[in-house]
Amino acid sequence: MARALLLENPHLNADPVFASAGVEVVRHPGALDEDELIAALDGIDILGIRSTTRVTERVLAAHPGLLAIGAFCIGTNQIDLKAAARRGVAVFNAPFSNTRSVVELAVAEIIALTRRLTVRDKSLHAGVWDKSATGSHEVRGRTLGIVGYGNIGTQLSVVAEALGMRVVFYDTAEKLALGNAQRMGSLAELLAVADIVTLHVDGREGNAGMFTREQFEQMKHGAAFLNLSRGFLVDYAVLREKILDGSVSGAAVDVFPDEPRRTGDAFDSELRGLPNVILTPHVGGSTQEAQENIGHFVSGKLTKYLQAASTDLSVNLPRLSLEPSEAARYRVAFVHRNTPGVLALVNQTFAEHGANIEGQILGTRGEIGYVVTDIGSELPREAVEAVRQMEDTLRLRVMTRPDAD
Ligand SMILES: NC(=O)c1ccc[n+]([C@@H]2O[C@H](COP(=O)([O-])OP(=O)(O)OC[C@H]3O[C@@H](n4cnc5c(N)ncnc54)[C@H](O)[C@@H]3O)[C@@H](O)[C@H]2O)c1
């Protein structure tokens, strides 16, 4: 029976998914350090973590039998993905299970900033009755500029239009405009027309510092600004200056260049204490619904890998979307160095040992190749050993249909 070790409390709905695939689950509530993790992984096939536990090369080297790792979150920086790929360990995450949560927070903040809601709220908590319409607007009819039209940006586009907003977007990739949203030819074009600018680009290296003085100065006077994507994209010292001189009317910021690691840790930012600035501690994707979605999604990917060798949406191995085979007696999942001739050698080896290939699929990703072969006949042990001994083999897994001998 396969065993999964789940750290850092992924949602409990992961457990029945593992159970239905015959996987025994062992849970440990907190994160583990490197040595603790190495000790805890004895006899474990699948590791599930969230953002705190680090899976290093040393951990992977200590457990060559580890099959797969599930990051029950979005980010995978905590895992040495290349080292995992070199050992044929598949890594999965939940790239879009919390999309809706981020969208809902952005919508709430767009309305709150446009209405100066937190300013009114703070005054009243301070015992000051400030009933005035000055500076408060409806979002209906205003222009929302979405920078980064991916999973989050596109959904926000649809919801914002339902609120009566005009949506413009800018994306470096070719993207289908949803509804009446209008694509802008450049970031500068978007900034020239948007009443509210919201960043939803990914955290690729080239995006560091992409929004600085030049971009703030291209914004319409009095426009509002949101960043729920990554902290290192934006120069917050300039944002502070623009809030204080009134050229930016308000801001909502959920992500920071240096974020405290733990709940309760001290936090500082140049944006603290500014009027009409909403600060949240990177909770855009943190809802119970998102945790539930993540628990279900990642456990599903892991069990599909276990049962069918499917690497659909893996973050480090070539992606093959596979179902369990009804007909084949054996499925051979083979991770190897992506060098010419490997596939031919595998097939020659199988043929020499009389193994009949019923189906085969190959995927490559950089230096890594992944071949899954369904065998309908006997699969002699010598054939498996010969492939395992090949120079470019990184990992070989043979799955046997339960009724095959
Ligand atoms: N605050 C949170 O809790 C939270 C939760 C989830 C995701 N996020 C962050 O939100 C962001 C968006 O997530 P997603 O799932 O929509 O990502 P995604 O990869 O689906 O979309 C990102 C889009 O940005 C585009 N892009 C990249 N660089 C660009 C640039 N310089 N200019 C214009 N477009 C650019 C890409 O082409 C892509 O379409 C990510 O940075 C992610 O880390 C934050």
XYZ file of C-alpha atoms and ligand atoms in Angstrom:
449
model
C 0.000 0.000 0.000
C 1.368 3.436 -0.927
C 1.802 5.974 1.870
C 1.463 9.755 1.777
C 2.908 12.100 4.390
C 0.965 15.367 4.585
C 2.586 18.292 6.428
C 1.238 21.762 7.289
C -2.430 20.734 7.308
C -3.674 20.559 3.746
C -7.493 20.519 3.700
C -8.981 17.287 5.051
C -10.836 16.668 1.801
C -7.515 15.385 0.395
C -7.786 12.271 2.588
C -10.755 10.565 0.910
C -9.141 11.156 -2.493
C -6.022 9.336 -1.295
C -8.127 6.633 0.368
C -10.030 5.946 -2.850
C -6.678 5.337 -4.563
C -5.602 2.958 -1.765
C -3.096 5.411 -0.284
C -2.597 5.510 3.471
C -2.299 9.071 4.786
C -0.007 10.122 7.634
C -0.460 13.725 8.811
C 1.865 16.016 10.736
C 0.391 19.426 11.549
C 3.473 21.658 11.241
C 6.329 22.161 8.819
C 9.512 20.087 9.250
C 13.113 21.191 8.918
C 15.522 19.336 6.641
C 16.690 16.700 9.138
C 13.210 16.129 10.521
C 11.880 15.722 6.997
C 14.565 13.211 6.069
C 13.649 11.161 9.144
C 9.904 11.427 8.495
C 10.122 10.288 4.860
C 11.099 6.698 5.649
C 8.607 4.423 3.896
C 6.779 7.347 2.253
C 5.870 7.396 -1.452
C 4.142 10.777 -1.687
C 4.938 13.978 0.192
C 2.399 16.780 0.596
C 3.503 20.193 1.884
C 2.413 23.820 1.812
C 4.680 26.842 1.581
C 6.947 26.441 4.633
C 8.584 23.011 4.365
C 11.621 23.110 2.096
C 12.397 20.106 -0.052
C 16.086 20.320 -0.850
C 18.432 18.237 -2.947
C 19.669 16.617 0.282
C 16.156 15.491 1.199
C 15.621 14.067 -2.282
C 18.989 12.310 -2.274
C 18.184 10.672 1.062
C 14.947 9.202 -0.334
C 15.432 7.904 -3.869
C 12.152 5.988 -3.588
C 10.015 9.112 -3.197
C 7.585 9.185 -6.126
C 5.904 12.568 -6.068
C 5.503 15.816 -4.153
C 2.325 17.851 -3.898
C 2.557 21.543 -3.020
C -0.896 22.248 -1.559
C -0.533 25.901 -2.534
C 0.371 27.947 -5.601
C 4.091 28.609 -5.169
C 6.736 25.920 -5.619
C 9.883 27.935 -4.720
C 10.223 25.854 -1.554
C 10.996 22.747 -3.635
C 14.198 22.155 -5.596
C 12.276 21.416 -8.796
C 15.310 20.686 -10.957
C 16.766 18.239 -8.455
C 13.359 16.551 -8.230
C 13.130 16.278 -12.039
C 16.642 14.792 -12.218
C 15.436 12.037 -9.887
C 12.153 11.558 -11.740
C 10.112 12.890 -8.791
C 6.971 14.555 -10.128
C 5.891 17.809 -8.469
C 2.350 19.162 -8.621
C 0.747 22.340 -7.271
C -2.608 24.112 -7.489
C -2.051 26.888 -10.024
C -5.604 28.203 -10.156
C -7.584 26.826 -7.223
C -7.666 30.230 -5.504
C -8.260 32.404 -8.557
C -11.797 33.292 -7.560
C -10.707 34.292 -4.043
C -8.229 36.811 -5.469
C -10.831 38.141 -7.886
C -13.379 38.671 -5.113
C -10.866 40.537 -2.948
C -9.886 42.726 -5.904
C -13.546 43.546 -6.604
C -14.172 44.392 -2.949
C -11.119 46.657 -2.944
C -11.958 48.357 -6.234
C -15.323 49.347 -4.755
C -13.840 50.235 -1.362
C -11.150 52.492 -2.878
C -13.544 54.200 -5.270
C -15.938 54.836 -2.387
C -13.153 55.755 0.094
C -14.747 53.188 2.377
C -11.820 52.625 4.730
C -11.409 56.388 5.243
C -15.043 56.633 6.390
C -14.706 53.500 8.474
C -11.578 54.769 10.258
C -13.165 58.178 10.992
C -16.230 56.635 12.503
C -14.190 54.217 14.616
C -12.318 57.316 15.795
C -15.663 58.888 16.798
C -15.879 61.374 13.895
C -19.125 61.664 11.861
C -17.916 62.580 8.350
C -20.988 62.333 6.097
C -19.893 63.593 2.712
C -19.944 62.486 -0.919
C -16.682 64.234 -1.753
C -14.268 61.856 -3.466
C -16.761 58.950 -3.377
C -17.779 57.414 -6.690
C -19.678 54.495 -8.143
C -17.561 51.992 -10.028
C -20.240 51.770 -12.734
C -19.000 53.515 -15.865
C -15.405 53.772 -14.656
C -12.527 52.170 -16.544
C -10.655 49.266 -15.010
C -7.163 48.631 -16.412
C -6.073 45.034 -15.894
C -2.355 44.406 -16.345
C -1.817 40.658 -16.906
C -4.811 38.910 -18.468
C -4.247 35.385 -17.141
C -6.324 33.189 -14.820
C -7.071 36.036 -12.423
C -7.106 38.959 -14.842
C -9.645 37.332 -17.177
C -12.047 36.402 -14.377
C -11.812 39.864 -12.901
C -12.595 41.245 -16.354
C -15.877 39.326 -16.484
C -16.968 40.264 -12.950
C -16.013 43.944 -13.423
C -18.091 44.178 -16.582
C -21.043 42.724 -14.681
C -20.655 45.704 -12.311
C -20.966 48.066 -15.264
C -17.273 48.888 -15.553
C -15.461 49.389 -18.822
C -12.495 46.994 -18.959
C -9.211 47.511 -20.769
C -6.296 45.136 -20.415
C -2.674 44.743 -21.371
C -0.844 41.425 -21.628
C 2.524 40.652 -23.196
C 1.051 37.413 -24.607
C -1.690 37.156 -27.219
C -4.963 36.831 -25.242
C -8.601 36.497 -26.192
C -10.567 39.532 -24.955
C -13.619 38.390 -22.966
C -16.958 40.184 -23.176
C -16.451 43.792 -24.204
C -12.967 44.070 -22.721
C -10.556 45.949 -24.925
C -6.945 45.045 -25.459
C -4.441 47.883 -25.204
C -1.302 47.924 -27.356
C 0.981 48.892 -24.478
C 1.044 49.403 -20.732
C 1.350 53.162 -21.298
C -1.864 53.165 -23.378
C -3.697 51.368 -20.565
C -2.361 53.731 -17.901
C -3.526 56.737 -19.904
C -7.200 55.677 -19.769
C -7.696 53.590 -16.602
C -9.447 55.023 -13.515
C -8.268 51.984 -11.580
C -5.099 50.041 -12.430
C -4.775 46.486 -11.116
C -1.711 44.239 -11.507
C -2.176 40.514 -12.168
C 1.037 39.564 -13.957
C 3.093 36.548 -12.981
C 6.297 36.703 -10.979
C 8.793 35.949 -13.754
C 12.202 37.526 -13.172
C 11.869 40.127 -15.922
C 8.849 41.625 -14.147
C 10.863 42.781 -11.118
C 10.455 46.545 -10.731
C 8.109 46.753 -13.728
C 5.914 49.381 -12.033
C 7.950 52.328 -10.877
C 8.017 56.157 -11.152
C 7.607 56.159 -14.930
C 4.449 54.021 -14.776
C 2.914 55.900 -11.813
C 3.463 59.139 -13.722
C 1.714 57.708 -16.787
C -1.431 56.996 -14.735
C -4.424 59.348 -14.939
C -4.423 61.938 -12.165
C -6.525 60.590 -9.282
C -6.601 56.990 -10.496
C -6.422 54.158 -7.925
C -3.887 51.331 -7.899
C -4.034 47.679 -6.783
C -1.351 45.036 -6.498
C -2.440 41.527 -5.549
C 0.200 39.787 -7.649
C 3.812 40.005 -6.403
C 5.499 42.550 -4.135
C 8.764 42.924 -6.034
C 7.004 44.263 -9.130
C 6.265 47.678 -7.640
C 8.275 50.554 -6.201
C 6.213 51.260 -3.084
C 8.327 54.299 -2.099
C 7.066 56.013 -5.264
C 3.506 54.852 -4.551
C 3.740 56.467 -1.109
C 4.867 59.724 -2.661
C 2.013 59.641 -5.194
C -0.603 58.904 -2.527
C 0.682 61.784 -0.416
C 0.644 64.280 -3.310
C -2.837 63.090 -4.341
C -1.947 61.979 -7.860
C -2.926 58.416 -6.882
C -6.276 58.532 -5.055
C -5.922 55.241 -3.223
C -4.256 51.842 -3.269
C -4.858 48.278 -2.201
C -1.757 46.185 -1.631
C -1.736 42.510 -0.683
C 1.859 41.585 -1.556
C 5.186 43.021 -0.419
C 8.840 42.566 -1.367
C 9.736 41.283 2.126
C 6.884 39.476 3.764
C 7.085 38.186 7.342
C 7.272 34.416 7.418
C 4.820 33.707 10.209
C 1.523 34.956 11.581
C 2.272 37.330 14.437
C 5.661 38.459 13.036
C 6.268 42.218 12.854
C 5.503 43.991 9.566
C 6.706 47.304 8.219
C 6.154 49.163 4.960
C 6.303 52.714 3.662
C 2.597 52.311 2.912
C 1.524 52.020 6.553
C -0.722 54.781 7.897
C -1.600 56.355 4.528
C -5.177 57.458 3.810
C -7.303 55.342 1.447
C -4.644 52.655 1.356
C -5.817 49.129 2.131
C -3.090 46.751 3.275
C -3.703 43.019 3.557
C -1.164 40.328 4.556
C -1.022 38.326 1.293
C -4.491 36.895 1.803
C -5.765 37.338 -1.763
C -5.991 33.607 -2.223
C -6.609 32.681 1.390
C -10.184 31.547 1.813
C -11.591 28.331 3.146
C -13.082 27.662 -0.290
C -9.658 28.005 -1.920
C -8.095 25.632 0.641
C -10.829 23.127 -0.114
C -10.266 23.444 -3.868
C -6.511 23.064 -3.406
C -6.895 19.959 -1.198
C -9.052 18.273 -3.790
C -7.041 19.391 -6.821
C -3.550 18.434 -5.624
C -4.570 15.089 -4.126
C -6.299 14.346 -7.448
C -3.125 15.092 -9.438
C -1.005 12.953 -7.095
C -3.304 9.938 -7.201
C -3.645 10.194 -10.977
C 0.143 10.114 -11.177
C 0.249 7.122 -8.864
C -2.437 5.184 -10.702
C -2.043 6.235 -14.318
C 1.432 7.880 -14.483
C -0.331 11.075 -15.610
C 1.850 14.173 -15.263
C -0.864 16.596 -16.350
C 0.058 20.059 -14.963
C 3.234 18.820 -13.286
C 5.538 21.775 -12.648
C 8.794 19.919 -13.322
C 8.241 16.871 -15.567
C 7.002 16.731 -19.161
C 3.225 16.901 -19.088
C 1.324 13.839 -20.269
C -2.373 13.668 -19.559
C -3.212 9.981 -19.145
C -6.030 7.731 -17.979
C -5.428 4.247 -16.545
C -5.269 1.686 -19.331
C -8.146 -0.791 -19.525
C -6.360 -3.227 -21.794
C -2.638 -3.148 -21.045
C -1.190 -5.567 -18.502
C 1.680 -3.257 -17.657
C 2.324 0.449 -17.861
C 5.965 1.480 -17.825
C 6.646 5.083 -16.837
C 10.152 6.074 -17.799
C 11.826 9.377 -16.905
C 15.119 9.890 -18.701
C 17.641 12.418 -19.924
C 16.333 13.956 -23.107
C 19.043 12.715 -25.480
C 18.638 11.383 -29.033
C 18.022 7.662 -29.458
C 16.669 6.833 -25.993
C 13.184 5.959 -27.212
C 14.563 3.702 -29.963
C 16.738 1.911 -27.422
C 13.802 1.323 -25.070
C 11.652 -0.074 -27.844
C 14.461 -2.270 -29.117
C 14.962 -3.632 -25.605
C 11.270 -4.424 -25.213
C 11.170 -6.049 -28.667
C 14.225 -8.200 -27.948
C 12.487 -9.565 -24.859
C 9.204 -10.217 -26.665
C 7.235 -7.450 -24.899
C 4.420 -6.222 -27.129
C 3.837 -2.463 -27.039
C 0.148 -1.533 -27.213
C 0.509 2.187 -26.816
C 3.212 4.710 -26.189
C 3.466 8.413 -25.598
C 6.498 10.674 -25.222
C 6.829 14.155 -23.755
C 9.934 16.279 -23.271
C 10.668 19.317 -21.172
C 14.139 20.801 -21.423
C 16.633 18.184 -20.311
C 13.989 15.696 -19.214
C 12.094 13.135 -21.306
C 9.117 11.065 -20.175
C 7.844 8.002 -22.018
C 4.855 5.994 -20.933
C 4.489 2.603 -22.591
C 1.549 0.211 -22.298
C 2.472 -3.444 -22.686
C -0.188 -6.013 -23.538
C 1.964 -9.145 -23.282
C 4.297 -10.564 -20.693
C 6.966 -8.108 -19.530
C 10.085 -10.113 -18.707
C 12.015 -8.892 -15.705
C 15.192 -8.794 -17.842
C 13.586 -6.205 -20.143
C 12.772 -3.961 -17.193
C 16.263 -4.366 -15.762
C 17.889 -3.630 -19.122
C 15.963 -0.339 -19.391
C 16.697 0.502 -15.764
C 20.432 0.082 -16.435
C 20.438 2.392 -19.462
C 22.793 5.350 -19.145
C 20.088 7.984 -19.521
C 17.555 6.424 -17.157
C 16.475 8.672 -14.295
C 13.484 6.725 -13.002
C 11.594 3.638 -14.119
C 8.268 2.653 -12.666
C 6.301 -0.390 -13.705
C 2.617 -0.440 -12.901
C 0.809 -3.741 -13.094
C -2.903 -4.084 -13.812
C -4.317 -5.709 -10.643
C -5.472 -8.867 -12.449
C -2.245 -9.280 -14.485
C 0.092 -11.960 -13.217
N -2.421 37.636 -3.512
C -2.506 36.329 -3.538
O -2.768 35.694 -2.527
C -2.318 35.615 -4.825
C -2.962 34.385 -5.048
C -2.817 33.776 -6.278
C -2.007 34.331 -7.267
N -1.351 35.495 -7.004
C -0.491 36.133 -8.012
O -1.330 36.707 -9.012
C -0.620 36.803 -10.235
C -1.492 36.341 -11.383
O -1.851 34.985 -11.210
P -2.524 34.174 -12.418
O -2.861 32.826 -11.904
O -3.582 34.996 -13.056
O -1.256 34.089 -13.388
P -1.255 33.706 -14.927
O 0.093 33.133 -15.186
O -2.467 32.931 -15.305
O -1.363 35.137 -15.656
C -0.338 36.077 -15.694
C -0.503 36.869 -16.983
O 0.389 37.978 -16.954
C 0.956 38.123 -18.248
N 2.194 38.898 -18.102
C 3.375 38.486 -17.591
N 4.246 39.515 -17.554
C 3.581 40.598 -18.035
C 3.932 41.941 -18.222
N 5.141 42.398 -17.879
N 3.013 42.793 -18.752
C 1.778 42.340 -19.090
N 1.383 41.056 -18.944
C 2.274 40.207 -18.405
C 1.128 36.720 -18.753
O 1.243 36.664 -20.156
C -0.158 36.057 -18.236
O -1.213 36.159 -19.161
C 0.660 35.992 -10.045
O 1.724 36.877 -9.809
C 0.386 35.186 -8.786
O 1.579 34.911 -8.078
C -1.495 36.155 -5.820
